[in-house]
């Protein structure tokens, strides 16, 4: 989820917020069998009920952490935290959401209910228990909707990082939200030139590189852009509605596990009052940690602090 310079450019006024054998494999052979029959794989795909292939990585051993990424990125955006946790005694699973990264780009299902159901199928197929679910930005919505639809029978803890819940869009019930015209601007910018739109987002508000004195990392900008361009055009277009218009209020009320909420107070993408602070008022047994001066992409700009905070939360 993002509020970027390209939206302003279209006239919107808002702060930039292997198997082998003699017979050919069946279509399902890319889906892992239960661990008891096949054993763990460090990467692979599952095939969901509607035939969508969901790519995932599975690193390390120990208590399980599952990560849900932001829009329009992929599991690669979690690489720093994945490496850090895997080398500190944790099993870390991260998937590419449908339509993103190396997963299928289906025409249908580009909305939060299906995203959450895909996550449920992945966790069920891998048969993980006592998992800590952590979602960044749009991925925070995916985690919230997963708990809202599937409960916490497999969940030990949860984390919402720069996350979109409870609701981004301005409505009569959410008068402090962001006007629909802003998100219409995203759609217009994406249709006009998706490549330029994504470049503007990564080089501007996402990492706070539009702030005075900021020192942009061209490598990080290029990495963000590459992940976005790997995703499907239709999928990422429809995901704009999913992250901006989905109301997660009732999902957050169903959280019954310890929850860590981390948000930067200079988040121009998901303003902290609309995201972290509002979510912390709805989630029981939650802890809000505010990163002063941090942008939306704090998992990279503040990665040492962020990684340490996640490890401490897991150990608590």
Coordinates of C-alpha atoms in Angstrom, one line a residue:
X1 CA 0.0 0.0 0.0
X2 CA 1.3 3.4 -0.9
X3 CA 0.7 7.1 -1.1
X4 CA 3.2 8.4 -3.6
X5 CA 4.4 11.3 -5.6
X6 CA 2.7 10.0 -8.7
X7 CA -0.7 10.5 -7.0
X8 CA 0.2 14.2 -6.4
X9 CA 1.3 14.5 -10.0
X10 CA -2.2 13.8 -11.1
X11 CA -3.5 16.7 -9.0
X12 CA -4.4 15.2 -5.7
X13 CA -3.9 17.3 -2.6
X14 CA -2.9 15.1 0.4
X15 CA 0.4 14.8 2.2
X16 CA 2.4 12.0 0.6
X17 CA 1.3 9.9 2.9
X18 CA 11.7 -33.1 -8.8
X19 CA 10.2 -35.9 -9.2
X20 CA 11.3 -38.4 -11.8
X21 CA 9.8 -41.5 -13.3
X22 CA 8.2 -42.8 -16.5
X23 CA 5.0 -41.0 -16.2
X24 CA 4.5 -37.2 -16.4
X25 CA 3.8 -35.4 -13.2
X26 CA 0.2 -34.3 -12.4
X27 CA -0.6 -30.6 -12.2
X28 CA -0.5 -30.8 -8.4
X29 CA 3.1 -32.1 -8.0
X30 CA 4.4 -28.6 -7.3
X31 CA 2.4 -28.5 -4.1
X32 CA 4.3 -30.0 -1.2
X33 CA 3.0 -33.1 0.5
X34 CA 2.8 -33.1 4.3
X35 CA 6.2 -33.2 5.9
X36 CA 5.7 -36.9 7.0
X37 CA 5.7 -38.0 3.3
X38 CA 8.0 -35.6 1.6
X39 CA 9.9 -33.7 4.2
X40 CA 10.6 -30.0 4.4
X41 CA 11.5 -27.9 1.4
X42 CA 13.4 -24.6 1.6
X43 CA 11.2 -23.2 -1.1
X44 CA 8.4 -24.4 -3.3
X45 CA 4.8 -23.7 -4.2
X46 CA 1.3 -24.8 -3.1
X47 CA -1.7 -24.9 -5.4
X48 CA -4.8 -23.4 -3.8
X49 CA -8.3 -24.6 -4.3
X50 CA -8.9 -22.3 -7.2
X51 CA -5.7 -23.5 -9.0
X52 CA -3.5 -20.5 -8.0
X53 CA 0.2 -21.4 -7.3
X54 CA 1.6 -19.6 -4.3
X55 CA 5.3 -19.5 -4.0
X56 CA 7.0 -19.6 -0.6
X57 CA 10.4 -19.7 1.1
X58 CA 11.0 -21.8 4.3
X59 CA 14.3 -21.0 6.1
X60 CA 15.7 -22.2 9.4
X61 CA 14.5 -24.4 12.2
X62 CA 12.8 -23.7 15.4
X63 CA 9.6 -21.7 16.4
X64 CA 7.8 -20.7 13.3
X65 CA 7.3 -17.1 12.0
X66 CA 5.3 -16.4 8.9
X67 CA 5.6 -13.1 7.1
X68 CA 3.1 -11.3 4.8
X69 CA 4.6 -8.6 2.5
X70 CA 3.3 -5.2 1.3
X71 CA 2.0 -4.0 -2.0
X72 CA 3.3 -4.4 -4.7
X73 CA 6.3 -6.3 -3.4
X74 CA 7.1 -10.0 -2.7
X75 CA 8.6 -12.2 0.0
X76 CA 12.0 -10.8 -1.1
X77 CA 11.2 -7.6 0.8
X78 CA 11.5 -9.6 4.0
X79 CA 15.1 -10.9 3.3
X80 CA 16.8 -9.0 6.1
X81 CA 14.4 -10.2 8.8
X82 CA 14.3 -13.7 7.3
X83 CA 18.1 -14.1 7.4
X84 CA 18.3 -12.6 10.9
X85 CA 15.6 -14.8 12.4
X86 CA 16.8 -18.0 10.6
X87 CA 20.3 -17.4 12.1
X88 CA 18.8 -16.9 15.5
X89 CA 17.0 -20.2 15.9
X90 CA 13.7 -19.6 14.1
X91 CA 11.9 -21.2 11.2
X92 CA 10.8 -18.4 8.9
X93 CA 8.2 -18.8 6.1
X94 CA 7.4 -16.0 3.7
X95 CA 5.1 -16.3 0.6
X96 CA 4.5 -14.2 -2.5
X97 CA 0.8 -13.1 -2.4
X98 CA -1.2 -14.2 -5.4
X99 CA -0.5 -11.9 -8.3
X100 CA 2.9 -10.8 -6.8
X101 CA 6.4 -12.1 -7.1
X102 CA 6.7 -15.6 -8.3
X103 CA 3.1 -16.7 -7.6
X104 CA 0.5 -17.1 -10.2
X105 CA -1.2 -14.0 -11.6
X106 CA -4.9 -15.0 -11.6
X107 CA -7.6 -12.8 -12.9
X108 CA -9.8 -13.4 -9.8
X109 CA -9.3 -13.3 -6.1
X110 CA -7.3 -10.1 -5.8
X111 CA -9.0 -9.1 -2.5
X112 CA -8.5 -9.6 1.2
X113 CA -10.7 -12.6 1.8
X114 CA -8.9 -14.6 -0.8
X115 CA -5.5 -13.4 0.3
X116 CA -6.3 -14.6 3.8
X117 CA -7.6 -17.9 2.6
X118 CA -4.4 -18.4 0.6
X119 CA -2.4 -17.8 3.7
X120 CA -4.6 -20.3 5.6
X121 CA -4.0 -22.9 2.9
X122 CA -0.3 -22.4 3.1
X123 CA -0.1 -22.8 6.9
X124 CA -2.4 -25.8 6.7
X125 CA -0.4 -27.5 4.0
X126 CA 2.8 -27.0 5.9
X127 CA 1.0 -27.9 9.1
X128 CA 2.7 -25.3 11.2
X129 CA 1.5 -24.6 14.7
X130 CA 2.2 -21.9 17.3
X131 CA 3.2 -19.6 14.5
X132 CA 3.8 -15.9 14.9
X133 CA 2.1 -14.0 12.0
X134 CA 3.7 -10.7 11.0
X135 CA 2.4 -8.5 8.3
X136 CA 3.8 -5.3 6.8
X137 CA 1.5 -2.7 5.3
X138 CA -1.0 -4.6 3.0
X139 CA 0.4 -7.7 4.6
X140 CA -0.9 -6.4 7.9
X141 CA -4.4 -6.4 6.4
X142 CA -3.8 -10.0 5.2
X143 CA -2.9 -11.1 8.8
X144 CA -5.8 -9.3 10.3
X145 CA -8.3 -10.8 7.8
X146 CA -6.7 -14.3 8.4
X147 CA -7.4 -14.0 12.1
X148 CA -10.9 -12.6 11.4
X149 CA -11.7 -15.5 9.1
X150 CA -9.7 -18.4 10.5
X151 CA -9.1 -17.6 14.1
X152 CA -5.9 -18.2 16.1
X153 CA -5.8 -22.0 16.5
X154 CA -2.4 -22.0 14.7
X155 CA -1.3 -18.6 16.0
X156 CA 0.9 -17.8 19.0
X157 CA 1.5 -14.1 18.4
X158 CA 0.9 -11.4 15.8
X159 CA 2.7 -8.4 14.5
X160 CA 1.4 -5.4 12.5
X161 CA 4.1 -3.3 10.9
X162 CA 3.3 0.0 9.2
X163 CA 0.0 -1.8 8.6
X164 CA -3.1 -0.6 6.8
X165 CA -5.7 -1.8 9.4
X166 CA -8.2 -0.8 10.6
X167 CA -9.3 1.3 7.5
X168 CA -7.5 3.7 5.2
X169 CA -10.5 5.1 3.3
X170 CA -12.5 8.2 4.4
X171 CA -16.1 7.2 5.1
X172 CA -18.9 8.6 7.2
X173 CA -17.8 6.3 10.0
X174 CA -14.1 7.0 9.4
X175 CA -14.0 10.8 8.8
X176 CA -10.3 11.0 9.4
X177 CA -9.5 8.6 6.6
X178 CA -8.0 9.3 3.1
X179 CA -10.4 10.5 0.4
X180 CA -11.2 8.1 -2.4
X181 CA -9.8 10.6 -4.9
X182 CA -6.3 9.8 -3.7
X183 CA -6.7 6.1 -4.4
X184 CA -8.3 6.9 -7.7
X185 CA -5.1 8.8 -8.4
X186 CA -3.1 5.7 -7.7
X187 CA -5.2 3.8 -10.3
X188 CA -4.8 6.6 -12.8
X189 CA -1.0 6.7 -12.3
X190 CA -0.7 2.9 -12.6
X191 CA -2.7 2.8 -15.8
X192 CA -0.8 5.7 -17.3
X193 CA 2.7 4.4 -16.6
X194 CA 3.2 1.7 -13.9
X195 CA 7.0 1.7 -14.2
X196 CA 7.3 5.4 -13.5
X197 CA 4.6 5.3 -10.8
X198 CA 6.6 2.6 -8.9
X199 CA 9.8 4.5 -9.3
X200 CA 8.3 7.6 -7.9
X201 CA 7.0 5.8 -4.9
X202 CA 10.2 4.1 -4.0
X203 CA 12.4 7.2 -4.5
X204 CA 10.0 9.3 -2.6
X205 CA 7.6 8.8 0.3
X206 CA 8.0 5.0 0.9
X207 CA 11.5 5.4 2.4
X208 CA 11.2 9.1 3.3
X209 CA 13.7 10.0 0.5
X210 CA 11.6 13.1 -0.2
X211 CA 12.5 14.5 3.2
X212 CA 15.1 17.3 3.5
X213 CA 18.6 15.8 4.2
X214 CA 17.6 12.2 3.2
X215 CA 20.2 10.1 1.5
X216 CA 18.5 7.8 -1.0
X217 CA 19.8 4.4 -1.6
X218 CA 19.6 3.7 -5.4
X219 CA 20.0 0.0 -4.8
X220 CA 17.1 -0.1 -2.4
X221 CA 15.0 2.0 -4.8
X222 CA 15.8 -0.4 -7.7
X223 CA 15.1 -3.4 -5.6
X224 CA 11.7 -2.1 -4.7
X225 CA 10.9 -1.2 -8.3
X226 CA 12.0 -4.7 -9.5
X227 CA 9.7 -6.4 -7.0
X228 CA 6.8 -4.3 -8.1
X229 CA 7.4 -4.9 -11.8
X230 CA 7.5 -8.6 -11.2
X231 CA 3.9 -8.5 -10.0
X232 CA 0.9 -8.6 -12.3
X233 CA -0.5 -5.4 -13.6
X234 CA -4.2 -6.4 -13.1
X235 CA -3.4 -7.9 -9.7
X236 CA -1.6 -4.9 -8.3
X237 CA -4.3 -2.6 -9.8
X238 CA -7.1 -4.5 -8.0
X239 CA -5.0 -4.7 -4.8
X240 CA -5.3 -0.9 -4.5
X241 CA -8.9 -1.3 -3.7
X242 CA -8.1 -4.2 -1.3
X243 CA -5.7 -2.3 0.8
X244 CA -7.5 1.0 0.8
X245 CA -11.2 0.1 1.1
X246 CA -11.2 -3.0 3.3
X247 CA -12.5 -2.4 6.8
X248 CA -10.6 -4.6 9.3
X249 CA -12.2 -3.2 12.4
X250 CA -14.1 -6.4 13.3
X251 CA -11.0 -8.5 12.4
X252 CA -8.9 -6.6 14.9
X253 CA -11.5 -7.1 17.6
X254 CA -11.0 -10.9 17.2
X255 CA -7.3 -10.8 18.1
X256 CA -6.7 -12.8 21.2
X257 CA -2.9 -13.3 21.1
X258 CA -0.1 -11.0 22.1
X259 CA 0.3 -8.4 19.3
X260 CA 3.2 -6.1 18.5
X261 CA 2.3 -3.0 16.5
X262 CA 5.2 -1.0 15.1
X263 CA 4.7 2.3 13.2
X264 CA 6.8 5.2 12.2
X265 CA 5.5 8.7 13.1
X266 CA 6.7 10.1 9.8
X267 CA 4.9 7.4 7.7
X268 CA 3.6 9.2 4.6
X269 CA 2.0 6.1 3.2
X270 CA -0.1 4.8 6.1
X271 CA -0.3 7.8 8.6
X272 CA 0.2 6.5 12.1
X273 CA -3.1 7.9 13.4
X274 CA -4.9 5.9 10.7
X275 CA -2.8 2.8 11.2
X276 CA -0.8 1.9 14.3
X277 CA -2.5 4.1 16.8
X278 CA -6.0 3.3 15.6
X279 CA -5.2 -0.4 15.5
X280 CA -3.8 -0.5 19.0
X281 CA -7.1 0.8 20.4
X282 CA -8.9 -2.2 18.9
X283 CA -6.5 -5.0 19.5
X284 CA -6.5 -6.5 23.0
X285 CA -3.2 -7.3 24.6
X286 CA -1.3 -5.2 22.0
X287 CA 1.8 -3.1 22.4
X288 CA 2.4 -0.1 20.2
X289 CA 6.0 0.9 19.5
X290 CA 6.5 4.2 17.7
X291 CA 9.6 4.8 15.7
X292 CA 10.2 8.5 15.8
X293 CA 10.9 10.0 12.4
X294 CA 10.6 6.7 10.7
X295 CA 9.0 6.3 7.2
X296 CA 6.7 3.6 6.0
X297 CA 9.6 1.4 4.9
X298 CA 11.2 1.2 8.3
X299 CA 11.9 -2.5 7.9
X300 CA 14.8 -1.4 5.7
X301 CA 15.6 2.1 6.9
X302 CA 15.6 1.0 10.6
X303 CA 16.3 -2.7 10.1
X304 CA 18.8 -3.2 12.9
X305 CA 16.3 -1.8 15.5
X306 CA 13.4 -3.5 13.8
X307 CA 15.0 -6.9 13.7
X308 CA 16.1 -6.6 17.3
X309 CA 12.5 -5.6 18.4
X310 CA 11.0 -8.6 16.5
X311 CA 13.5 -11.0 18.1
X312 CA 12.7 -9.6 21.6
X313 CA 9.0 -9.9 21.0
X314 CA 9.4 -13.5 19.9
X315 CA 11.4 -14.4 22.9
X316 CA 9.1 -12.7 25.4

